[in-house]
């Protein structure tokens, strides 16, 4: 979400500061992070952008705490802030949501409807049962030239999807419906109903077509044969055995592991972050970081100061986002690993949702109950339903994808020595970190 910051801020509090004050009074200063202080002087464009990033970071930090994130005070402030910032009145509109197969689902909503409301409207349009809604989420994506999608973020409960997508003023940004869980065993629940099965099948075909799931020629032949027989469940069962099934693939970015300046493709899934790293020597290595070995992580942002002459488009520098996590490399050695990527917030959201899912499973809970229905909100059923269309048969496998997997060698922590801690992970306050309740101590024999 985006906040509009005036160039001159004359009040020390404001609505955001007021909401933060109420939260800190209700939950205590040790729980609620300090609200970013305002300035009474005119801000430069670079400072305006920095201020906006500080506010978004604050919102992200508060949202990571389930108690604070569920606060009606906080959510009410955010709902108003989104509408007021974009000056969008409450009215009925038609919002277009994409499915993984490219199918467009149009739903009639209010501009003030939150993510839950829109998700319910889409589910109603597709005739998805109520108890399966919690298995799916809405994501803000950017469509690329090859028809694939670059993930911006998972839409949070407090967001107004219509405001979020229209405020970007760019038709490349879309909202897409995808499954929201990581453990493939939950596929069984989704496949119990034909609409859930069709959605999962469409997503699996799409992920294979875009190269997110690795498929060799023989596996491709088997999958296509199952498609021709319209054996959707068997198709998914076979896909579950393939590498990177259920992963989200991110855009190429930069990491400091195993050394600074390495180009990497990160994929999130199976309770891990998978790295395909291209070293300066052009050698490709692959390795995975388990979420249960991450002690904590944080997202930081910075606005590079322009070195150009005065008046040369100040504030146009892109904000640099970093995700840093502290990882248990061996029994007694923790090390910071940093990823520099515009998708750092989405990566953080993925980690948090993995931890949440692990904790629900550990406590014996059910993912079906993770979808919270507001007490005063009845599910609105659509007057007309829309069937999920079957995607076309798989194209011939892309031969250029196989060598990448074959060239990769395993990236092991024991063979990589002398790696310094990321400097960006130093000198930060405790409130900047997202603690990991699923963190587990391990021994060298487990590595």
Coordinates of C-alpha atoms in Angstrom, one line a residue:
X1 CA 0.0 0.0 0.0
X2 CA 1.1 3.6 -0.5
X3 CA 0.8 6.7 1.6
X4 CA 0.7 10.2 0.4
X5 CA 3.0 12.5 2.4
X6 CA 2.7 16.3 2.2
X7 CA 5.9 18.2 1.6
X8 CA 5.3 20.1 4.8
X9 CA 4.2 18.3 7.9
X10 CA 3.0 20.7 10.6
X11 CA 1.6 18.4 13.2
X12 CA 3.6 16.1 15.4
X13 CA 0.9 13.5 15.6
X14 CA -1.6 13.2 12.8
X15 CA -4.0 10.3 12.4
X16 CA -1.2 7.8 12.1
X17 CA 0.5 9.0 15.2
X18 CA -2.8 9.1 17.0
X19 CA -3.6 5.4 16.1
X20 CA 0.0 4.5 17.2
X21 CA -0.5 6.3 20.5
X22 CA -3.8 4.4 21.2
X23 CA -2.1 1.1 20.3
X24 CA 0.9 1.8 22.6
X25 CA -1.4 2.8 25.4
X26 CA -3.5 -0.4 25.0
X27 CA -0.7 -2.9 24.4
X28 CA 2.3 -1.2 26.0
X29 CA 5.4 0.4 24.6
X30 CA 7.4 -2.8 24.6
X31 CA 5.0 -4.4 22.2
X32 CA 4.2 -1.6 19.8
X33 CA 7.0 -0.1 17.8
X34 CA 7.5 3.7 17.9
X35 CA 5.7 5.6 15.2
X36 CA 8.1 7.4 12.8
X37 CA 8.4 11.0 14.1
X38 CA 7.2 13.8 11.9
X39 CA 9.2 16.9 10.9
X40 CA 7.9 20.5 11.1
X41 CA 10.1 21.7 8.2
X42 CA 9.6 21.4 4.5
X43 CA 10.8 18.0 3.2
X44 CA 12.8 17.5 0.1
X45 CA 11.4 14.9 -2.5
X46 CA 14.0 12.4 -1.3
X47 CA 12.9 12.9 2.4
X48 CA 9.2 12.6 1.4
X49 CA 10.0 9.2 -0.2
X50 CA 12.0 8.2 2.8
X51 CA 9.2 9.2 5.1
X52 CA 6.7 7.2 3.0
X53 CA 9.0 4.1 3.3
X54 CA 9.3 4.6 7.0
X55 CA 5.5 4.5 7.3
X56 CA 5.1 1.4 5.2
X57 CA 7.8 -0.3 7.2
X58 CA 6.0 0.6 10.4
X59 CA 2.8 -0.8 9.1
X60 CA 4.6 -4.0 8.0
X61 CA 6.1 -4.3 11.5
X62 CA 2.8 -3.9 13.2
X63 CA 1.1 -6.3 10.8
X64 CA 3.6 -9.1 11.7
X65 CA 2.2 -9.2 15.2
X66 CA -1.1 -11.1 15.2
X67 CA -2.5 -9.2 18.2
X68 CA -1.7 -5.7 16.8
X69 CA -2.6 -6.7 13.3
X70 CA -6.0 -7.7 14.5
X71 CA -6.6 -4.4 16.3
X72 CA -9.7 -2.6 15.0
X73 CA -8.1 0.7 15.9
X74 CA -5.1 -0.1 13.6
X75 CA -7.2 -1.5 10.8
X76 CA -9.8 1.3 10.9
X77 CA -6.9 3.9 10.5
X78 CA -5.5 2.0 7.6
X79 CA -8.9 1.7 5.8
X80 CA -9.4 5.4 6.1
X81 CA -5.9 6.3 5.2
X82 CA -6.0 4.3 1.9
X83 CA -9.2 6.0 0.7
X84 CA -8.3 9.5 1.8
X85 CA -4.8 9.3 0.3
X86 CA -6.2 8.4 -3.1
X87 CA -9.3 10.5 -2.6
X88 CA -11.6 7.6 -3.7
X89 CA -15.2 7.8 -2.4
X90 CA -17.1 4.7 -1.3
X91 CA -19.1 3.5 -4.2
X92 CA -19.9 0.3 -6.1
X93 CA -17.4 -0.7 -8.8
X94 CA -16.4 -3.7 -10.9
X95 CA -13.1 -5.2 -10.1
X96 CA -11.3 -7.7 -12.4
X97 CA -9.4 -10.6 -10.7
X98 CA -7.2 -13.0 -12.7
X99 CA -7.0 -16.8 -12.3
X100 CA -3.7 -18.6 -13.0
X101 CA -4.9 -19.7 -16.5
X102 CA -5.4 -16.1 -17.5
X103 CA -9.2 -16.2 -17.0
X104 CA -10.8 -13.0 -15.9
X105 CA -13.3 -12.9 -13.1
X106 CA -15.3 -9.7 -12.7
X107 CA -16.9 -9.0 -9.3
X108 CA -19.1 -6.1 -8.2
X109 CA -17.7 -4.7 -4.9
X110 CA -17.4 -1.5 -2.9
X111 CA -14.3 0.6 -3.2
X112 CA -14.1 0.4 0.6
X113 CA -14.2 -3.5 0.6
X114 CA -11.2 -5.1 2.3
X115 CA -9.3 -8.1 1.0
X116 CA -11.6 -10.6 2.8
X117 CA -14.6 -9.0 1.2
X118 CA -13.2 -9.3 -2.3
X119 CA -11.9 -12.8 -1.7
X120 CA -15.4 -13.8 -0.7
X121 CA -16.9 -12.2 -3.8
X122 CA -14.5 -14.0 -6.1
X123 CA -15.2 -17.3 -4.3
X124 CA -18.9 -16.7 -4.6
X125 CA -18.6 -16.0 -8.3
X126 CA -16.7 -19.2 -8.8
X127 CA -19.0 -21.2 -6.5
X128 CA -16.0 -22.1 -4.3
X129 CA -17.3 -23.6 -0.9
X130 CA -17.0 -21.5 2.2
X131 CA -14.7 -23.9 3.9
X132 CA -12.1 -23.7 1.1
X133 CA -11.9 -19.9 0.9
X134 CA -9.1 -19.9 3.5
X135 CA -6.9 -22.0 1.2
X136 CA -6.7 -19.1 -1.3
X137 CA -5.4 -15.5 -1.3
X138 CA -5.3 -12.5 -3.5
X139 CA -1.9 -11.3 -4.8
X140 CA -0.9 -8.0 -6.4
X141 CA 1.3 -8.9 -9.4
X142 CA 2.9 -7.2 -12.3
X143 CA 2.4 -8.8 -15.7
X144 CA 5.7 -9.3 -17.6
X145 CA 6.2 -9.2 -21.4
X146 CA 6.2 -13.0 -21.7
X147 CA 2.8 -13.3 -20.0
X148 CA 4.2 -14.4 -16.6
X149 CA 3.7 -12.5 -13.4
X150 CA 6.1 -10.8 -11.0
X151 CA 4.8 -10.9 -7.5
X152 CA 4.6 -7.6 -5.7
X153 CA 2.9 -8.8 -2.5
X154 CA 0.1 -10.8 -1.0
X155 CA -2.8 -8.5 -0.2
X156 CA -3.1 -8.1 3.5
X157 CA -6.4 -8.2 5.4
X158 CA -6.5 -4.5 6.0
X159 CA -6.0 -3.5 2.3
X160 CA -8.6 -2.2 0.0
X161 CA -7.8 -4.2 -3.2
X162 CA -9.5 -1.8 -5.6
X163 CA -7.6 1.2 -4.1
X164 CA -4.3 -0.8 -4.1
X165 CA -4.4 -1.7 -7.8
X166 CA -6.0 1.5 -9.2
X167 CA -3.7 3.8 -7.2
X168 CA -0.7 2.4 -9.2
X169 CA -2.1 3.9 -12.5
X170 CA -0.5 1.1 -14.5
X171 CA -2.4 -1.6 -16.4
X172 CA 0.5 -4.0 -15.9
X173 CA -0.5 -4.4 -12.2
X174 CA -3.2 -7.0 -11.6
X175 CA -4.8 -8.9 -8.8
X176 CA -4.5 -12.7 -9.1
X177 CA -6.1 -15.6 -7.1
X178 CA -3.7 -18.4 -6.0
X179 CA -3.5 -21.0 -3.3
X180 CA -2.1 -19.5 -0.1
X181 CA -0.6 -22.5 1.7
X182 CA 2.8 -24.2 1.4
X183 CA 2.2 -27.8 2.6
X184 CA 1.2 -29.8 -0.4
X185 CA -0.7 -32.2 1.9
X186 CA -3.5 -29.6 2.0
X187 CA -4.0 -30.2 -1.7
X188 CA -6.2 -33.1 -0.7
X189 CA -8.6 -30.8 1.0
X190 CA -8.8 -28.5 -2.0
X191 CA -9.3 -31.3 -4.5
X192 CA -12.3 -32.6 -2.6
X193 CA -14.5 -30.1 -4.5
X194 CA -14.5 -29.7 -8.3
X195 CA -14.0 -25.9 -8.1
X196 CA -11.0 -26.2 -5.8
X197 CA -9.6 -29.0 -8.1
X198 CA -10.0 -26.8 -11.2
X199 CA -8.2 -23.9 -9.5
X200 CA -5.3 -26.0 -8.3
X201 CA -5.0 -27.7 -11.7
X202 CA -5.0 -24.4 -13.6
X203 CA -2.3 -23.1 -11.3
X204 CA -0.1 -26.2 -11.6
X205 CA -0.3 -26.1 -15.4
X206 CA 0.6 -22.4 -15.4
X207 CA 3.6 -23.0 -13.1
X208 CA 4.9 -25.7 -15.4
X209 CA 4.4 -23.6 -18.5
X210 CA 6.4 -20.7 -16.9
X211 CA 9.2 -23.0 -15.8
X212 CA 8.5 -22.6 -12.1
X213 CA 8.2 -26.4 -11.8
X214 CA 11.1 -28.3 -13.4
X215 CA 9.9 -31.0 -15.8
X216 CA 12.1 -33.3 -18.0
X217 CA 10.9 -34.7 -21.3
X218 CA 9.6 -38.0 -19.9
X219 CA 7.7 -36.3 -17.1
X220 CA 6.3 -33.8 -19.6
X221 CA 5.1 -36.7 -21.8
X222 CA 3.4 -38.3 -18.8
X223 CA 1.7 -35.0 -17.8
X224 CA 0.4 -34.3 -21.2
X225 CA -1.0 -37.8 -21.4
X226 CA -2.9 -37.2 -18.2
X227 CA -4.2 -33.9 -19.6
X228 CA -5.5 -35.7 -22.7
X229 CA -7.3 -38.1 -20.4
X230 CA -8.7 -35.2 -18.3
X231 CA -7.1 -36.9 -15.3
X232 CA -6.7 -33.7 -13.2
X233 CA -6.1 -35.3 -9.8
X234 CA -3.5 -37.7 -11.3
X235 CA -1.9 -34.7 -13.1
X236 CA -1.5 -32.9 -9.7
X237 CA -0.3 -36.0 -8.0
X238 CA 2.5 -36.4 -10.5
X239 CA 3.3 -32.6 -10.3
X240 CA 3.7 -32.9 -6.5
X241 CA 6.7 -35.2 -7.1
X242 CA 8.5 -32.6 -9.3
X243 CA 11.1 -30.1 -8.2
X244 CA 9.8 -26.8 -7.1
X245 CA 6.2 -27.8 -7.0
X246 CA 4.3 -25.3 -4.8
X247 CA 7.1 -22.7 -4.9
X248 CA 6.8 -19.0 -5.7
X249 CA 9.6 -17.9 -8.0
X250 CA 11.0 -14.4 -7.6
X251 CA 12.7 -12.1 -10.1
X252 CA 16.5 -12.3 -10.4
X253 CA 18.2 -10.2 -7.6
X254 CA 21.4 -9.9 -5.6
X255 CA 22.7 -11.6 -2.5
X256 CA 25.8 -11.5 -0.3
X257 CA 25.9 -15.3 0.0
X258 CA 28.2 -17.0 -0.5
X259 CA 29.9 -13.7 -1.4
X260 CA 28.9 -10.2 -2.0
X261 CA 27.4 -9.2 -5.3
X262 CA 26.2 -12.6 -6.4
X263 CA 23.2 -12.8 -8.7
X264 CA 20.5 -15.1 -7.5
X265 CA 17.1 -16.5 -8.3
X266 CA 15.1 -17.1 -5.1
X267 CA 12.2 -19.4 -4.9
X268 CA 10.0 -19.8 -1.8
X269 CA 8.3 -23.1 -0.9
X270 CA 8.5 -26.3 1.2
X271 CA 9.3 -24.1 4.3
X272 CA 12.5 -22.8 2.7
X273 CA 14.1 -20.2 0.5
X274 CA 15.9 -21.9 -2.4
X275 CA 18.9 -20.1 -4.0
X276 CA 20.2 -20.6 -7.5
X277 CA 23.3 -18.5 -7.3
X278 CA 25.5 -17.4 -10.1
X279 CA 29.0 -16.8 -8.7
X280 CA 31.4 -14.2 -10.2
X281 CA 33.2 -17.2 -11.8
X282 CA 29.9 -17.9 -13.7
X283 CA 29.5 -21.2 -11.8
X284 CA 26.0 -21.9 -10.7
X285 CA 25.3 -23.3 -7.3
X286 CA 22.1 -24.2 -5.6
X287 CA 21.2 -24.4 -1.9
X288 CA 18.2 -24.0 0.5
X289 CA 17.7 -22.1 3.7
X290 CA 15.1 -23.8 6.0
X291 CA 12.7 -21.4 7.7
X292 CA 13.1 -23.4 11.0
X293 CA 16.8 -22.4 11.0
X294 CA 16.1 -18.7 10.7
X295 CA 16.3 -17.1 14.1
X296 CA 14.8 -13.8 12.8
X297 CA 14.6 -11.6 9.8
X298 CA 14.0 -8.0 8.9
X299 CA 13.2 -5.8 5.9
X300 CA 15.1 -2.5 5.4
X301 CA 14.7 0.3 2.9
X302 CA 17.0 3.2 1.8
X303 CA 16.7 6.0 -0.6
X304 CA 20.1 6.7 -2.4
X305 CA 20.9 10.4 -2.4
X306 CA 21.2 11.9 -5.9
X307 CA 24.8 12.9 -6.8
X308 CA 23.6 15.0 -9.7
X309 CA 23.4 18.8 -9.9
X310 CA 20.7 20.7 -8.1
X311 CA 17.4 20.5 -9.8
X312 CA 18.2 17.3 -11.7
X313 CA 15.1 15.2 -10.7
X314 CA 15.8 14.8 -7.0
X315 CA 13.9 12.0 -5.4
X316 CA 13.7 9.9 -8.5
X317 CA 16.1 7.3 -7.2
X318 CA 14.4 4.0 -6.6
X319 CA 14.1 2.8 -3.0
X320 CA 16.4 -0.1 -2.3
X321 CA 14.8 -2.9 -0.3
X322 CA 16.7 -5.7 1.5
X323 CA 15.6 -8.8 3.3
X324 CA 18.2 -10.0 5.9
X325 CA 17.8 -13.2 7.9
X326 CA 20.0 -14.7 10.6
X327 CA 20.6 -18.3 9.8
X328 CA 21.9 -21.2 11.9
X329 CA 24.7 -22.5 9.6
X330 CA 26.0 -25.0 12.2
X331 CA 25.4 -25.8 15.8
X332 CA 27.2 -22.8 17.2
X333 CA 27.3 -20.4 14.2
X334 CA 24.7 -17.9 13.2
X335 CA 25.2 -15.8 10.1
X336 CA 23.3 -13.0 8.4
X337 CA 22.3 -13.5 4.7
X338 CA 21.0 -10.5 2.8
X339 CA 18.9 -10.4 -0.3
X340 CA 18.6 -7.1 -2.2
X341 CA 15.3 -7.2 -4.1
X342 CA 12.3 -5.0 -4.9
X343 CA 10.3 -8.0 -3.8
X344 CA 11.8 -8.0 -0.2
X345 CA 8.5 -7.4 1.4
X346 CA 6.8 -10.2 -0.5
X347 CA 9.7 -12.5 0.6
X348 CA 9.1 -11.5 4.2
X349 CA 5.4 -12.2 3.9
X350 CA 6.2 -15.6 2.5
X351 CA 8.5 -16.4 5.5
X352 CA 5.8 -15.2 8.0
X353 CA 3.1 -17.3 6.4
X354 CA 5.3 -20.4 6.4
X355 CA 6.0 -19.9 10.2
X356 CA 2.2 -19.3 10.8
X357 CA 1.4 -22.5 8.9
X358 CA 4.0 -24.5 10.8
X359 CA 2.7 -23.2 14.2
X360 CA -0.9 -24.0 13.3
X361 CA 0.1 -27.5 12.3
X362 CA 2.3 -28.0 15.4
X363 CA -0.6 -27.0 17.7
X364 CA -2.9 -29.5 16.0
X365 CA -5.0 -26.7 14.4
X366 CA -6.5 -26.7 11.0
X367 CA -5.8 -24.3 8.1
X368 CA -9.5 -24.3 7.4
X369 CA -9.9 -22.2 10.6
X370 CA -7.2 -19.7 9.6
X371 CA -9.7 -17.7 7.5
X372 CA -11.4 -15.3 9.9
X373 CA -15.0 -14.3 9.2
X374 CA -16.0 -11.0 10.8
X375 CA -18.7 -11.5 13.3
X376 CA -21.1 -9.1 11.7
X377 CA -20.4 -10.1 8.1
X378 CA -22.5 -12.7 6.2
X379 CA -20.9 -14.3 3.1
X380 CA -22.4 -12.6 0.0
X381 CA -23.3 -15.1 -2.6
X382 CA -23.2 -14.0 -6.3
X383 CA -26.3 -14.2 -8.4
X384 CA -24.3 -15.7 -11.3
X385 CA -21.6 -18.2 -11.2
X386 CA -18.5 -18.5 -13.5
X387 CA -16.9 -21.8 -14.2
X388 CA -13.1 -22.2 -14.0
X389 CA -11.9 -23.0 -17.6
X390 CA -9.5 -25.8 -18.2
X391 CA -6.1 -24.6 -19.5
X392 CA -4.8 -25.8 -22.9
X393 CA -2.5 -28.8 -23.2
X394 CA 1.1 -28.2 -22.2
X395 CA 3.5 -26.9 -24.9
X396 CA 6.6 -28.7 -25.7
X397 CA 9.2 -28.6 -22.9
X398 CA 11.7 -25.7 -23.1
X399 CA 15.1 -27.4 -23.7
X400 CA 16.9 -24.3 -22.3
X401 CA 15.6 -25.0 -18.8
X402 CA 17.1 -28.4 -18.3
X403 CA 20.8 -27.5 -18.5
X404 CA 20.3 -25.0 -15.6
X405 CA 19.3 -27.8 -13.3
X406 CA 22.1 -30.0 -14.5
X407 CA 24.8 -27.3 -14.2
X408 CA 23.8 -26.5 -10.6
X409 CA 25.8 -28.0 -7.8
X410 CA 24.7 -28.2 -4.2
X411 CA 25.6 -25.1 -2.1
X412 CA 26.7 -26.5 1.3
X413 CA 27.4 -24.4 4.4
X414 CA 30.3 -26.5 5.5
X415 CA 32.4 -25.8 2.3
X416 CA 31.9 -22.1 2.4
X417 CA 34.2 -20.4 4.9
X418 CA 35.3 -16.9 5.8
X419 CA 32.0 -15.2 4.9
X420 CA 31.6 -11.9 6.8
X421 CA 28.3 -10.8 8.4
X422 CA 26.2 -8.5 6.2
X423 CA 26.9 -4.9 7.3
X424 CA 23.3 -4.0 6.7
X425 CA 22.3 -6.3 9.5
X426 CA 24.0 -4.3 12.2
X427 CA 23.0 -1.3 14.3
X428 CA 19.2 -1.9 14.3
X429 CA 16.6 -1.8 17.0
X430 CA 14.8 -4.8 18.4
X431 CA 11.5 -3.7 16.8
X432 CA 13.0 -4.0 13.3
X433 CA 13.2 -7.8 13.6
X434 CA 10.6 -10.4 13.0
X435 CA 11.2 -13.2 15.5
X436 CA 10.7 -16.8 14.4
X437 CA 8.6 -18.9 16.8
X438 CA 9.3 -22.0 14.6
X439 CA 13.1 -21.6 15.0
X440 CA 14.7 -24.8 16.1
X441 CA 18.2 -25.5 17.4
X442 CA 20.1 -28.1 15.4
X443 CA 23.2 -30.1 15.7
X444 CA 26.0 -30.5 13.1
X445 CA 24.8 -33.9 12.3
X446 CA 21.5 -32.4 11.0
X447 CA 23.1 -30.2 8.4

